[in-house]
Every structure is written in C-alpha cells, then in structure tokens.
C-alpha cells in the first residue's frame, strides 16, 4: 500500500529565454484526491503539466509521479499517468468505439474491443459507439477523450482545463465524470481558471500566480484566510447560466429564484 503522495514537486523552475514562467513551484498531491491548480492565463499551469507528463524539461527542481522521478525515469512516469489536454484529442473520422480500440491496440492490451465496450458503457456513450466523432457534442467528445485516457488504468490523471469551450450542460457532464473517477481511487490533478470548477470538484486547491504557488489548502482553509464576513442582505438574481439550465430542464426554476446572500467589505488577511 502506497503511503507517499501521488505527486511531489519541489522548487520547480522553467524559463523561456528571458521570461521566467515557473519560479520555484512546490506542490504535493495526495493519492486518490482531486487537486485543483488554479490560476489565470499565463500563470504557468500548462507548463507545470507538460513538465509532469515528460513533454517538457524543467530548468531546476524535482518532480516525482507515483514514486518515479520525472527527469531520470520518464518511461516509468509515462506508464503511471494519462493526460487530457485543453482540446479533445480524438479522431473525428473514426467512431467512438474505433477511437478507443485504437488506443488499446497502441498500448498492446488484450481484447481491445471489450475494453472499448466497457468504457463506452461506463461513460454513457454506448448509443453513440458507432457514430463518427465528428457528430458528437462537445460534452460527448470530452467524455470520450477522458475514456481514452483511462485505457491501461493509470493511477494518475492530468486534466488541463478540461471544460474549456464547453457549454454549461457539457461542463456539468464532465464534472460528474471527474467525481466518479476520483471515487474509484484515481488521483486527479486538474488545472482550471474557473473558480466554480475548483470549488465544485477539488479536495484541495493550490493557487498559482506568476509562476509560484501563493496559497494552498482545502476550500475551508482558504476561506479561513479571510476575516468573518460583514453580513448584508442583497437580492441575488439568477445568472444566465442558471436560467439556461432551468429552461432546458436540468434544474428547477424554483431553485434559482432570488435569494438573500451575504457580502463582505473586508479584505483578505495575509497568508
């Protein structure tokens, strides 16, 4: 039974010419957890993922995945991970089932057809198995992409902004899939710039800003960095996303009626 963290990063640095992208990143991800790496565009999220997945070499620092050093044991690291990038890496000419079979064959696994059928059922894609991926919705493509990432059952999954470009309904579908994977014991490192995504999914959140981790903790721990809220009551109108989901039947209109919310005029305490 493993006791070490699934991912351990210490002092990771990376520069492109004069531009310093990572400035000593330290990060620990517990096994079987969803850990969100939160940051704005250009914060260094994708660079971190590319280094961890052996697609890019760090300038300094160390990183270990499932006990394997990224720099000295890249083959072992690649065998322990899977990566789903910002855009679904699926072949639109092939059917969903053919995409899955192809990956299973490339991994030289026994019975690729059965593996494909099991994943199609698991990700609720059986009815679309014989359709070309070009006809899939954004959410279906993303679910297929994640299913392809699970072939070979890697213990660690990197999701680099998995809901970029998806509509609200598709985002919810992907969130459900991610929660189910974590429930099965998989370790997931999720990069996102969406605050609600991190809040909905993550067991722990790290905030990456200008190449450094400036805050790390559970949602409750991060909230504790702020002083108690000064309570005032304001009428909260439903957002357009709330209205959209209610209209298409994914939430009840009664759940989005105006409600009282609390606000605060105080500022965050320094961590």
Short mmCIF file of N, CA and C in Angstrom, two decimals, residues 123-207:
data_model
loop_
_atom_site.label_atom_id
_atom_site.label_comp_id
_atom_site.label_asym_id
_atom_site.label_seq_id
_atom_site.Cartn_x
_atom_site.Cartn_y
_atom_site.Cartn_z
N UNK A 123 -19.05 5.47 -19.63
CA UNK A 123 -19.17 6.90 -19.89
C UNK A 123 -20.46 7.26 -20.63
N UNK A 124 -21.41 6.33 -20.62
CA UNK A 124 -22.73 6.58 -21.20
C UNK A 124 -22.63 6.97 -22.67
N UNK A 125 -21.80 6.23 -23.42
CA UNK A 125 -21.61 6.51 -24.85
C UNK A 125 -21.95 5.32 -25.73
N UNK A 126 -22.57 4.29 -25.16
CA UNK A 126 -22.86 3.08 -25.91
C UNK A 126 -23.74 3.36 -27.13
N UNK A 127 -24.75 4.19 -26.96
CA UNK A 127 -25.66 4.50 -28.07
C UNK A 127 -24.97 5.23 -29.20
N UNK A 128 -23.86 5.92 -28.90
CA UNK A 128 -23.13 6.68 -29.92
C UNK A 128 -21.86 5.95 -30.36
N UNK A 129 -21.69 4.69 -29.96
CA UNK A 129 -20.46 3.96 -30.23
C UNK A 129 -20.14 3.87 -31.71
N UNK A 130 -21.16 3.70 -32.54
CA UNK A 130 -20.94 3.51 -33.97
C UNK A 130 -20.98 4.80 -34.78
N UNK A 131 -21.15 5.92 -34.13
CA UNK A 131 -21.19 7.20 -34.84
C UNK A 131 -19.81 7.81 -34.95
N UNK A 132 -19.55 8.49 -36.04
CA UNK A 132 -18.29 9.20 -36.16
C UNK A 132 -18.24 10.32 -35.12
N UNK A 133 -17.06 10.53 -34.59
CA UNK A 133 -16.89 11.52 -33.52
C UNK A 133 -17.22 12.93 -34.00
N UNK A 134 -17.12 13.17 -35.31
CA UNK A 134 -17.46 14.48 -35.86
C UNK A 134 -18.90 14.87 -35.53
N UNK A 135 -19.75 13.87 -35.27
CA UNK A 135 -21.16 14.13 -34.96
C UNK A 135 -21.42 14.25 -33.47
N UNK A 136 -20.39 14.11 -32.64
CA UNK A 136 -20.56 14.18 -31.19
C UNK A 136 -20.68 15.62 -30.72
N UNK A 137 -21.38 15.81 -29.61
CA UNK A 137 -21.42 17.12 -28.96
C UNK A 137 -20.10 17.35 -28.24
N UNK A 138 -19.89 18.59 -27.76
CA UNK A 138 -18.66 18.90 -27.04
C UNK A 138 -18.49 18.06 -25.80
N UNK A 139 -19.58 17.87 -25.05
CA UNK A 139 -19.51 17.06 -23.84
C UNK A 139 -19.21 15.61 -24.15
N UNK A 140 -19.80 15.07 -25.22
CA UNK A 140 -19.54 13.68 -25.60
C UNK A 140 -18.09 13.49 -26.01
N UNK A 141 -17.54 14.45 -26.76
CA UNK A 141 -16.14 14.36 -27.17
C UNK A 141 -15.22 14.37 -25.95
N UNK A 142 -15.54 15.24 -25.00
CA UNK A 142 -14.68 15.32 -23.82
C UNK A 142 -14.77 14.03 -23.01
N UNK A 143 -15.97 13.46 -22.87
CA UNK A 143 -16.10 12.20 -22.14
C UNK A 143 -15.35 11.09 -22.86
N UNK A 144 -15.41 11.07 -24.19
CA UNK A 144 -14.65 10.07 -24.96
C UNK A 144 -13.16 10.28 -24.76
N UNK A 145 -12.73 11.52 -24.76
CA UNK A 145 -11.32 11.85 -24.58
C UNK A 145 -10.82 11.35 -23.22
N UNK A 146 -11.62 11.57 -22.18
CA UNK A 146 -11.24 11.10 -20.84
C UNK A 146 -11.25 9.57 -20.81
N UNK A 147 -12.24 8.95 -21.46
CA UNK A 147 -12.29 7.48 -21.52
C UNK A 147 -11.03 6.93 -22.17
N UNK A 148 -10.58 7.56 -23.25
CA UNK A 148 -9.35 7.14 -23.91
C UNK A 148 -8.14 7.25 -22.98
N UNK A 149 -8.18 8.26 -22.11
CA UNK A 149 -7.07 8.47 -21.17
C UNK A 149 -7.00 7.37 -20.11
N UNK A 150 -8.11 6.68 -19.88
CA UNK A 150 -8.16 5.68 -18.82
C UNK A 150 -7.74 4.29 -19.28
N UNK A 151 -7.54 4.12 -20.57
CA UNK A 151 -7.13 2.81 -21.08
C UNK A 151 -5.75 2.46 -20.52
N UNK A 152 -5.68 1.31 -19.93
CA UNK A 152 -4.45 0.90 -19.24
C UNK A 152 -4.49 1.19 -17.75
N UNK A 153 -5.54 1.87 -17.29
CA UNK A 153 -5.78 2.17 -15.88
C UNK A 153 -4.59 2.84 -15.18
N UNK A 154 -4.15 3.99 -15.66
CA UNK A 154 -3.06 4.72 -14.97
C UNK A 154 -3.55 5.24 -13.63
N UNK A 155 -2.68 5.28 -12.62
CA UNK A 155 -3.11 5.76 -11.30
C UNK A 155 -3.26 7.27 -11.20
N UNK A 156 -2.63 8.02 -12.13
CA UNK A 156 -2.65 9.49 -12.06
C UNK A 156 -3.16 10.05 -13.39
N UNK A 157 -4.10 10.97 -13.29
CA UNK A 157 -4.67 11.60 -14.48
C UNK A 157 -4.50 13.11 -14.39
N UNK A 158 -3.93 13.70 -15.46
CA UNK A 158 -3.83 15.15 -15.56
C UNK A 158 -4.95 15.66 -16.46
N UNK A 159 -5.72 16.60 -15.97
CA UNK A 159 -6.77 17.24 -16.76
C UNK A 159 -6.42 18.72 -16.88
N UNK A 160 -6.01 19.12 -18.06
CA UNK A 160 -5.58 20.50 -18.29
C UNK A 160 -6.74 21.30 -18.87
N UNK A 161 -7.41 22.06 -18.00
CA UNK A 161 -8.57 22.88 -18.36
C UNK A 161 -9.56 22.06 -19.19
N UNK A 162 -10.13 21.00 -18.59
CA UNK A 162 -10.95 20.06 -19.35
C UNK A 162 -12.28 20.59 -19.84
N UNK A 163 -12.76 21.70 -19.30
CA UNK A 163 -14.07 22.20 -19.74
C UNK A 163 -13.97 23.47 -20.58
N UNK A 164 -12.77 23.81 -21.04
CA UNK A 164 -12.60 24.98 -21.89
C UNK A 164 -13.46 24.85 -23.14
N UNK A 165 -14.28 25.86 -23.41
CA UNK A 165 -15.09 25.87 -24.63
C UNK A 165 -16.38 25.08 -24.56
N UNK A 166 -16.68 24.45 -23.42
CA UNK A 166 -17.90 23.65 -23.32
C UNK A 166 -19.08 24.50 -22.85
N UNK A 167 -20.28 24.11 -23.27
CA UNK A 167 -21.48 24.79 -22.80
C UNK A 167 -21.79 24.34 -21.38
N UNK A 168 -22.68 25.04 -20.67
CA UNK A 168 -22.95 24.72 -19.26
C UNK A 168 -23.36 23.26 -19.02
N UNK A 169 -24.22 22.73 -19.88
CA UNK A 169 -24.66 21.35 -19.70
C UNK A 169 -23.49 20.37 -19.84
N UNK A 170 -22.63 20.60 -20.83
CA UNK A 170 -21.48 19.72 -21.04
C UNK A 170 -20.49 19.83 -19.89
N UNK A 171 -20.33 21.03 -19.34
CA UNK A 171 -19.44 21.19 -18.19
C UNK A 171 -19.92 20.33 -17.02
N UNK A 172 -21.22 20.32 -16.77
CA UNK A 172 -21.77 19.52 -15.68
C UNK A 172 -21.54 18.03 -15.93
N UNK A 173 -21.67 17.61 -17.18
CA UNK A 173 -21.41 16.21 -17.53
C UNK A 173 -19.96 15.83 -17.22
N UNK A 174 -19.03 16.71 -17.58
CA UNK A 174 -17.62 16.43 -17.33
C UNK A 174 -17.32 16.43 -15.83
N UNK A 175 -17.92 17.37 -15.10
CA UNK A 175 -17.73 17.39 -13.64
C UNK A 175 -18.17 16.07 -13.02
N UNK A 176 -19.31 15.56 -13.46
CA UNK A 176 -19.82 14.29 -12.94
C UNK A 176 -18.82 13.17 -13.20
N UNK A 177 -18.26 13.15 -14.41
CA UNK A 177 -17.28 12.13 -14.78
C UNK A 177 -16.05 12.20 -13.89
N UNK A 178 -15.54 13.41 -13.65
CA UNK A 178 -14.34 13.59 -12.83
C UNK A 178 -14.59 13.10 -11.40
N UNK A 179 -15.75 13.42 -10.85
CA UNK A 179 -16.07 12.98 -9.49
C UNK A 179 -16.14 11.46 -9.41
N UNK A 180 -16.69 10.83 -10.44
CA UNK A 180 -16.78 9.37 -10.46
C UNK A 180 -15.39 8.73 -10.51
N UNK A 181 -14.48 9.31 -11.27
CA UNK A 181 -13.12 8.78 -11.37
C UNK A 181 -12.41 8.86 -10.02
N UNK A 182 -12.55 9.99 -9.34
CA UNK A 182 -11.93 10.13 -8.02
C UNK A 182 -12.54 9.15 -7.04
N UNK A 183 -13.83 8.89 -7.18
CA UNK A 183 -14.49 7.92 -6.31
C UNK A 183 -13.95 6.52 -6.48
N UNK A 184 -13.34 6.24 -7.61
CA UNK A 184 -12.74 4.94 -7.86
C UNK A 184 -11.29 4.87 -7.41
N UNK A 185 -10.77 5.95 -6.82
CA UNK A 185 -9.43 5.94 -6.27
C UNK A 185 -8.36 6.56 -7.15
N UNK A 186 -8.74 7.13 -8.29
CA UNK A 186 -7.74 7.75 -9.15
C UNK A 186 -7.32 9.11 -8.59
N UNK A 187 -6.05 9.44 -8.77
CA UNK A 187 -5.53 10.76 -8.39
C UNK A 187 -5.66 11.69 -9.59
N UNK A 188 -6.25 12.85 -9.39
CA UNK A 188 -6.50 13.78 -10.49
C UNK A 188 -5.92 15.15 -10.16
N UNK A 189 -5.04 15.62 -11.05
CA UNK A 189 -4.54 16.98 -10.96
C UNK A 189 -5.24 17.78 -12.05
N UNK A 190 -6.04 18.72 -11.63
CA UNK A 190 -6.91 19.48 -12.52
C UNK A 190 -6.44 20.92 -12.59
N UNK A 191 -6.12 21.40 -13.78
CA UNK A 191 -5.82 22.83 -13.93
C UNK A 191 -7.06 23.53 -14.46
N UNK A 192 -7.32 24.69 -13.95
CA UNK A 192 -8.50 25.44 -14.38
C UNK A 192 -8.34 26.91 -14.06
N UNK A 193 -9.05 27.73 -14.81
CA UNK A 193 -9.12 29.15 -14.48
C UNK A 193 -10.52 29.51 -14.01
N UNK A 194 -11.38 28.47 -13.90
CA UNK A 194 -12.76 28.69 -13.47
C UNK A 194 -12.86 28.46 -11.96
N UNK A 195 -13.22 29.49 -11.22
CA UNK A 195 -13.30 29.39 -9.76
C UNK A 195 -14.36 28.39 -9.34
N UNK A 196 -15.52 28.39 -10.02
CA UNK A 196 -16.59 27.48 -9.62
C UNK A 196 -16.20 26.04 -9.87
N UNK A 197 -15.38 25.78 -10.88
CA UNK A 197 -14.94 24.42 -11.18
C UNK A 197 -14.09 23.88 -10.04
N UNK A 198 -13.14 24.67 -9.58
CA UNK A 198 -12.31 24.26 -8.46
C UNK A 198 -13.15 24.05 -7.20
N UNK A 199 -14.12 24.94 -6.99
CA UNK A 199 -14.96 24.85 -5.81
C UNK A 199 -15.82 23.59 -5.83
N UNK A 200 -16.32 23.23 -7.00
CA UNK A 200 -17.19 22.07 -7.15
C UNK A 200 -16.45 20.75 -7.02
N UNK A 201 -15.22 20.69 -7.52
CA UNK A 201 -14.55 19.41 -7.69
C UNK A 201 -13.44 19.11 -6.69
N UNK A 202 -12.68 20.11 -6.28
CA UNK A 202 -11.39 19.85 -5.65
C UNK A 202 -11.48 19.50 -4.17
N UNK A 203 -10.68 18.51 -3.77
CA UNK A 203 -10.47 18.24 -2.36
C UNK A 203 -9.49 19.26 -1.77
N UNK A 204 -8.58 19.71 -2.63
CA UNK A 204 -7.58 20.68 -2.22
C UNK A 204 -7.29 21.60 -3.40
N UNK A 205 -6.97 22.85 -3.12
CA UNK A 205 -6.76 23.86 -4.15
C UNK A 205 -5.42 24.54 -3.94
N UNK A 206 -4.65 24.66 -5.02
CA UNK A 206 -3.42 25.46 -5.00
C UNK A 206 -3.58 26.59 -5.99
N UNK A 207 -3.20 27.79 -5.58
CA UNK A 207 -3.32 28.96 -6.45
C UNK A 207 -1.93 29.30 -6.99
#
